[in-house]
Short mmCIF file of C-alpha atoms in Angstrom, two decimals:
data_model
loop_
_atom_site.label_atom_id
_atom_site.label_comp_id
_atom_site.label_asym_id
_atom_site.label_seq_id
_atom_site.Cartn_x
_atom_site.Cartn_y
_atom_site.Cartn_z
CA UNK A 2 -126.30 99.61 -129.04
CA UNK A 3 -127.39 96.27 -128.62
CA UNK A 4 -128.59 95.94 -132.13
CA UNK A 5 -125.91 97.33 -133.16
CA UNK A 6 -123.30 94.80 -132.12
CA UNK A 7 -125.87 91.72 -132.62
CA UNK A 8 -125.35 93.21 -136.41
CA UNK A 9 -121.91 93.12 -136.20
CA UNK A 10 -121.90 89.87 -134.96
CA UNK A 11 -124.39 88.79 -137.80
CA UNK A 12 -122.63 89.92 -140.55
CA UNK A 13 -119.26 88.24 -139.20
CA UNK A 14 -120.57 84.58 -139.23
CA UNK A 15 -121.91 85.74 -142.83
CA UNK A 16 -118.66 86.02 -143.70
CA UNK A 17 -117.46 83.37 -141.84
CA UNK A 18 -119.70 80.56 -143.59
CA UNK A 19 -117.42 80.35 -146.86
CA UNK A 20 -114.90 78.75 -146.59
CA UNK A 21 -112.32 77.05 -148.89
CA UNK A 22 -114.44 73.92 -149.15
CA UNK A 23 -117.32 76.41 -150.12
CA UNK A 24 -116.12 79.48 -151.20
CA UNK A 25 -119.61 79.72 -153.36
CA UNK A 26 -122.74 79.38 -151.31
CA UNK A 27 -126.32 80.23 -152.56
CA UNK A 28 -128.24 82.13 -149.93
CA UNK A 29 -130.27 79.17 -148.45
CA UNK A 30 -126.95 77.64 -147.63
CA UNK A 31 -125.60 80.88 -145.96
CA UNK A 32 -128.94 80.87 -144.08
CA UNK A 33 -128.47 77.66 -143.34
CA UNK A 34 -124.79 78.00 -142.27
CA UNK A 35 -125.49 80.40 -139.60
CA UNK A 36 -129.16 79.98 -138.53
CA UNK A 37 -130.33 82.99 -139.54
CA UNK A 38 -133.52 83.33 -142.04
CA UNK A 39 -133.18 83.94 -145.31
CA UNK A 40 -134.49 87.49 -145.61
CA UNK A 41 -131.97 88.53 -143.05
CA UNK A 42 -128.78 86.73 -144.64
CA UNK A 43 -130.01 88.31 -147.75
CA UNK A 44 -129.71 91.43 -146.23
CA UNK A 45 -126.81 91.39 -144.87
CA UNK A 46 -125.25 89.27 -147.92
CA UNK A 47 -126.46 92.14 -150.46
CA UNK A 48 -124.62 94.73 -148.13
CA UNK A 49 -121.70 93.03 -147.92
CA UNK A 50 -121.97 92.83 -151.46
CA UNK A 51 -122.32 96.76 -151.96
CA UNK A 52 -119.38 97.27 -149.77
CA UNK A 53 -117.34 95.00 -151.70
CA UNK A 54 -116.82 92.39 -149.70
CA UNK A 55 -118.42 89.80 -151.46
CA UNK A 56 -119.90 88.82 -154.82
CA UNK A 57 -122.43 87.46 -156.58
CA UNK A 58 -123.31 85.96 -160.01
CA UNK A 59 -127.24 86.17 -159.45
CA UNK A 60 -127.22 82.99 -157.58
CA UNK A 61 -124.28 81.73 -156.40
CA UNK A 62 -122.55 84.37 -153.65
CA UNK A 63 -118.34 84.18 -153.05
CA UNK A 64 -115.97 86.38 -150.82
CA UNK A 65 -113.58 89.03 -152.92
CA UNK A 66 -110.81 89.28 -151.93
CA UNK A 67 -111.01 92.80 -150.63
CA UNK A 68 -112.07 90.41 -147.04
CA UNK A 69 -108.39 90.23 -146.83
CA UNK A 70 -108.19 93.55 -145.69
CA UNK A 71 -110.56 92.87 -142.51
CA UNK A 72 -106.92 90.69 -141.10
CA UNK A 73 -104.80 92.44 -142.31
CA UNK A 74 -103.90 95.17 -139.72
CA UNK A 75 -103.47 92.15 -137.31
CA UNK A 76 -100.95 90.44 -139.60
CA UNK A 77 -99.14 93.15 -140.41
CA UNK A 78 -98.32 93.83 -136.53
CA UNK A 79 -97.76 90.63 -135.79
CA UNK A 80 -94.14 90.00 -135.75
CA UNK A 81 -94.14 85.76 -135.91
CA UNK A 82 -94.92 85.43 -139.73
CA UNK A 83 -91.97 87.65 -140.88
CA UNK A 84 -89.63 85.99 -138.42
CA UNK A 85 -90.74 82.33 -138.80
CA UNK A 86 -90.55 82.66 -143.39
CA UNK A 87 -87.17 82.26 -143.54
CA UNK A 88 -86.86 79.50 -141.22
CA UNK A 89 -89.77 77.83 -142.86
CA UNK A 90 -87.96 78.16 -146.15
CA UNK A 91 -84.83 76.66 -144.76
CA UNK A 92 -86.75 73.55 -143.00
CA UNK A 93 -88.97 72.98 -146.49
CA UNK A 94 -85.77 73.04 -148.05
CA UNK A 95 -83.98 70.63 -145.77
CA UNK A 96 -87.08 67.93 -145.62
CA UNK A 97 -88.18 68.94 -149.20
CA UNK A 98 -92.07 68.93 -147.46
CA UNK A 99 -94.29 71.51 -146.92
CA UNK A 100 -94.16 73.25 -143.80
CA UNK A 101 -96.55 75.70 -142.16
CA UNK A 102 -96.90 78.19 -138.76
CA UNK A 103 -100.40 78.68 -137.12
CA UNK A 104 -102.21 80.07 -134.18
CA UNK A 105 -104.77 78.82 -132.44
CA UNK A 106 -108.45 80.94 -132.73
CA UNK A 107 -111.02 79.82 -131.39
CA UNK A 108 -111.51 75.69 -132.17
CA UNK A 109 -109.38 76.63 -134.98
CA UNK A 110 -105.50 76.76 -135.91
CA UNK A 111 -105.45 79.45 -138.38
CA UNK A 112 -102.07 79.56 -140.65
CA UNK A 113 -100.11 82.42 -140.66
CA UNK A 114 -96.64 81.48 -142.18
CA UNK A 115 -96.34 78.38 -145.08
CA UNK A 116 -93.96 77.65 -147.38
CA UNK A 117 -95.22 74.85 -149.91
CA UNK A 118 -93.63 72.35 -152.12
CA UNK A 119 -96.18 70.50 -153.50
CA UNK A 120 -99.87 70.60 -152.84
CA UNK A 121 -101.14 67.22 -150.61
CA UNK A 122 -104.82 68.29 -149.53
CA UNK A 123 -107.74 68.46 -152.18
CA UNK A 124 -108.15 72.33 -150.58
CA UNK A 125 -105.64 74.55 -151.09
CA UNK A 126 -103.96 76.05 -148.22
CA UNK A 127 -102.71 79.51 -147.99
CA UNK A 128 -102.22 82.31 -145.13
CA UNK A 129 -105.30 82.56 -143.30
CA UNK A 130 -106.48 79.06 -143.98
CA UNK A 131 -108.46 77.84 -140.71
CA UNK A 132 -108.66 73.98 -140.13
CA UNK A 133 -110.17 72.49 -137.04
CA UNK A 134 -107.58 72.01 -134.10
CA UNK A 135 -108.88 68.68 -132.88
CA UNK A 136 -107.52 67.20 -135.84
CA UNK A 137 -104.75 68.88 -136.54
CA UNK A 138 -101.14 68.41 -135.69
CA UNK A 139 -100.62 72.04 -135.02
CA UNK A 140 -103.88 72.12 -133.25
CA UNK A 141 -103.31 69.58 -130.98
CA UNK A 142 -99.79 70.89 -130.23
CA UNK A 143 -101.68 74.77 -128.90
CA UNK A 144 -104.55 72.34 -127.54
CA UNK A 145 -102.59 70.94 -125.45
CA UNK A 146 -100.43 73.95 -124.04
CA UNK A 147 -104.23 75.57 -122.94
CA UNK A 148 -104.32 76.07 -119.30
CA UNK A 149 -106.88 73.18 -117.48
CA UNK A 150 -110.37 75.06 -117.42
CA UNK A 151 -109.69 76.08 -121.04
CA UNK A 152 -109.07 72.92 -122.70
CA UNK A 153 -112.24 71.50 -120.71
CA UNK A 154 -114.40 74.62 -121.96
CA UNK A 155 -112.83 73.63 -125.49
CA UNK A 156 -113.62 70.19 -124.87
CA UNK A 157 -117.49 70.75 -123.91
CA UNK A 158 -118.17 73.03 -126.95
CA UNK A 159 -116.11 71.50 -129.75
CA UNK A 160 -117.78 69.28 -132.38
CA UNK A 161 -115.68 66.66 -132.88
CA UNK A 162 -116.89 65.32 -136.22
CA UNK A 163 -115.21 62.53 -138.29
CA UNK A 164 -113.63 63.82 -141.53
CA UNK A 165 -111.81 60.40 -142.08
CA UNK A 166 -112.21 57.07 -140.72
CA UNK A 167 -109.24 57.50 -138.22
CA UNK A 168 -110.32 61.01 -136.89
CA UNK A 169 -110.96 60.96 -133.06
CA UNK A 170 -114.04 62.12 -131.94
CA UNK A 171 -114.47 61.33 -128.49
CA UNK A 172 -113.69 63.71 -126.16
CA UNK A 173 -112.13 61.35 -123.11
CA UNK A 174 -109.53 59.88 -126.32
CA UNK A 175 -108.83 63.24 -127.54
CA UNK A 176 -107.86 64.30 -124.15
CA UNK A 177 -105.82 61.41 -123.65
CA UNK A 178 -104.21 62.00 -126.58
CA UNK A 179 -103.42 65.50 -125.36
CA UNK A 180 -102.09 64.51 -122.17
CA UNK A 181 -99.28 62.40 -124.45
CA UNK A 182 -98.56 65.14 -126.83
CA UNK A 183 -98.14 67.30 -123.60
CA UNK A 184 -95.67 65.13 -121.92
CA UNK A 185 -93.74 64.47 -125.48
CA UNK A 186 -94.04 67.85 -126.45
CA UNK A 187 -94.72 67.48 -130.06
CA UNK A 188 -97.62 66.13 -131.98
CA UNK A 189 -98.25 63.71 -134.90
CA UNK A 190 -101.27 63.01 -136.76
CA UNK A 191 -102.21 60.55 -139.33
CA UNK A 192 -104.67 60.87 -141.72
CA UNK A 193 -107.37 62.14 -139.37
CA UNK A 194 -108.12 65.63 -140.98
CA UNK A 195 -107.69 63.97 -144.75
CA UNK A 196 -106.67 60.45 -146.58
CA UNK A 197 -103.23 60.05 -146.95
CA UNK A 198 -101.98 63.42 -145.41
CA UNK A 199 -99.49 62.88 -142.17
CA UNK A 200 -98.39 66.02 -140.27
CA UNK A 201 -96.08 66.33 -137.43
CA UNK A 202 -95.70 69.43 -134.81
CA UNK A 203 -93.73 71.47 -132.70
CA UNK A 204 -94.82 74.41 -130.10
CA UNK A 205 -92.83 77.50 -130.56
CA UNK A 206 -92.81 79.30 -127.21
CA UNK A 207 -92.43 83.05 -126.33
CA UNK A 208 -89.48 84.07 -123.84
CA UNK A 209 -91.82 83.72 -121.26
CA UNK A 210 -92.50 79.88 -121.92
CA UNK A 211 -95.75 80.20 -123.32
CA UNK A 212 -96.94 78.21 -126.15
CA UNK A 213 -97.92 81.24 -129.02
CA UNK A 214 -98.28 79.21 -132.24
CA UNK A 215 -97.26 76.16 -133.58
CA UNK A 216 -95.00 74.77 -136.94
CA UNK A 217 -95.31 71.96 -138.28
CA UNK A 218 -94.34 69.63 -141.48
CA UNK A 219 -96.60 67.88 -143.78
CA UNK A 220 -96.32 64.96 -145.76
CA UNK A 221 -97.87 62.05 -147.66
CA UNK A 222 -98.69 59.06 -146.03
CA UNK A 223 -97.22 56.99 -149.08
CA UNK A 224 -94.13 58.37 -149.19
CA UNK A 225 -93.29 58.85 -145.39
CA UNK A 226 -93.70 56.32 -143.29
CA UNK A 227 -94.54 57.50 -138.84
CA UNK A 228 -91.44 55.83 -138.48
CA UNK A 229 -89.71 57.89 -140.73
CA UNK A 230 -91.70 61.10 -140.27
CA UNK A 231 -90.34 60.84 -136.80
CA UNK A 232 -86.97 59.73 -137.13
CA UNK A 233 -86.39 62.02 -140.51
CA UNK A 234 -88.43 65.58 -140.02
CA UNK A 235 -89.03 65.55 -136.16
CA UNK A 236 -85.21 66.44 -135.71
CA UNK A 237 -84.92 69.57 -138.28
CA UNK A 238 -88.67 70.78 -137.03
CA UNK A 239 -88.06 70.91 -133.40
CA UNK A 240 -84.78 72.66 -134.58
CA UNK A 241 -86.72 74.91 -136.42
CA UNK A 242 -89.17 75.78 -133.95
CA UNK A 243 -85.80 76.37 -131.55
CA UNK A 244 -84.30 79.40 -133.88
CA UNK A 245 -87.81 80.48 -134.27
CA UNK A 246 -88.37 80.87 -130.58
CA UNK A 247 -84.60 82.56 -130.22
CA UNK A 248 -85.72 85.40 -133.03
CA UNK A 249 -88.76 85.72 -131.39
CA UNK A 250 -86.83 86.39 -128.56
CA UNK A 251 -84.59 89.00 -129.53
CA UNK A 252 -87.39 91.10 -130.59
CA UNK A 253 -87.93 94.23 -128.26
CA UNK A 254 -91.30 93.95 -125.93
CA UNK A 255 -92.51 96.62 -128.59
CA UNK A 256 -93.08 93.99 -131.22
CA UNK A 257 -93.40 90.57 -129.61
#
C-alpha cells in the first residue's frame, strides 16, 4: 500500500513539472524537476503517455490536454467560478482590464474564473493557471487571511525567489507586507511577479467571514499609474468582490 501511494505521489509531481513556462520538457529535465532518476521518470512519463495523458515527439514530452479531466470533477462542483463570470465580465467591462478569481493551493493561487481583454504577461493565462502566491496580488490577499501557525508554516517552506528586480524575497518583509494588506484589506503589487504588469486585489469571503478566493484586476504598469490603479479600479473591484460574496451567499449549504 505504501508503494502504492508513493506511486501516486510520483506520477503527480510528473505531471506537475510542466508548466506554462515549460509545457515541453525532455526527460532529464522532468528528472530533474522532481528529483527522481531518470529511469523512473521515464517510466512513469511513458505510462502517462499510454494513458493519454501526455505526449511525446521522441524527445521532447508535453501534457494533452486530456490532464484537464484530472480537475475537472472539482471545478465542476465548485459553485464560485459560475457565480463570479458574470461579475468578472461586468468589472472587465467597466475598467476595460483583465480581471481574474483564484484560490489559494498550496504556495500557489490557482485561477479559476478570468475574463481577459488583452494579454499583459509573456505566459498566457487561462483557468487552472497556478502562479506563486508570494508574489501575487491575489496571493497575498488569501496569504494574508491564513490563520497564524499557517502563514508561519507557509513562511518556513516557501521559496521566495526573485522573478523581477522588485520581487520580495525575504520572509520578515513579506510578512510585513502581509500584516498591511491585512489591516487594508486589499492587496497591490507592482511588477514583482513580471516587468511592467501591476495587479490589485480583493478577498471575497464566504457567509461565514472566511476568506475562500480572491479577484483581482490587472493592468500595465505604463498605462496605469498605483495612483490611479487605486483611485480608478480599487472602487469597482472591491464592489465586485461585494456582489460576488452576496451570490455566494444565497447559494443553499448544498452548493457553497
Amino acid at each position: 500500500m505504501v508503494d502504492q501511494v508513493q506511486s501516486l505521489a510520483r506520477g503527480l509531481a510528473v505531471i506537475r513539472a510542466f508548466s506554462a513556462a515549460e509545457p515541453e520538457q525532455t526527460l532529464s529535465q522532468v528528472a530533474r524537476a522532481t528529483g527522481l532518476s531518470r529511469a523512473a521518470a521515464r517510466r512513469f512519463l511513458l505510462t502517462l503517455t499510454e494513458l493519454g495523458y501526455v505526449r511525446n515527439d521522441g524527445r521532447l514530452f508535453a501534457l494533452t490536454p486530456r490532464v484537464l479531466e484530472l480537475g475537472y470533477a472539482y471545478l465542476s462542483g465548485l459553485s464560485l467560478p459560475e457565480v463570479a463570470d458574470p461579475h468578472l465580465e461586468r468589472l472587465a467591462a467597466e475598467v476595460r482590464e483583465s480581471a481574474s478569481v483564484a484560490v489559494l493551493d498550496g504556495e500557489d493561487v490557482v485561477y479559476v474564473a478570468r475574463v481577459a481583454t488583452a494579454r499583459i504577461m509573456r505566459v498566457s493565462i487561462s483557468i487552472g493557471t497556478r502562479f506563486p502566491a508570494y508574489c501575487t496580488s491575489m496571493g497575498r490577499v488569501l496569504l494574508s487571511a491564513l490563520p497564524p501557525e499557517a502563514l508561519e508554516a507557509y513562511l518556513s517552506r516557501a521559496c521566495l525567489r526573485r522573478l523581477t528586480s522588485r520581487t520580495i524575497v525575504l520572509p520578515a518583509a513579506l510578512r510585513a507586507e502581509l500584516d498591511e494588506v491585512r489591516v487594508r484589506g486589499w492587496a497591490m503589487v507592482d511588477q514583482e511577479l513580471e516587468e511592467g504588469l501591476r495587479s490589485i486585489a480583493a478577498p471575497i469571503r464566504d457567509r461565514t467571514g472566511r476568506t475562500v478566493a480572491a479577484v483581482n484586476v490587472s493592468t500595465h504598469a505604463t498605462r496605469t499609474s498605483l495612483q490611479a490603479a487605486e483611485r480608478d479600479l480599487l472602487p469597482p473591484l472591491l464592489a465586485t468582490a461585494g456582489r460576488i460574496e452576496a451570490d455566494l451567499a444565497s447559494l443553499s449549504p448544498a452548493r457553497n
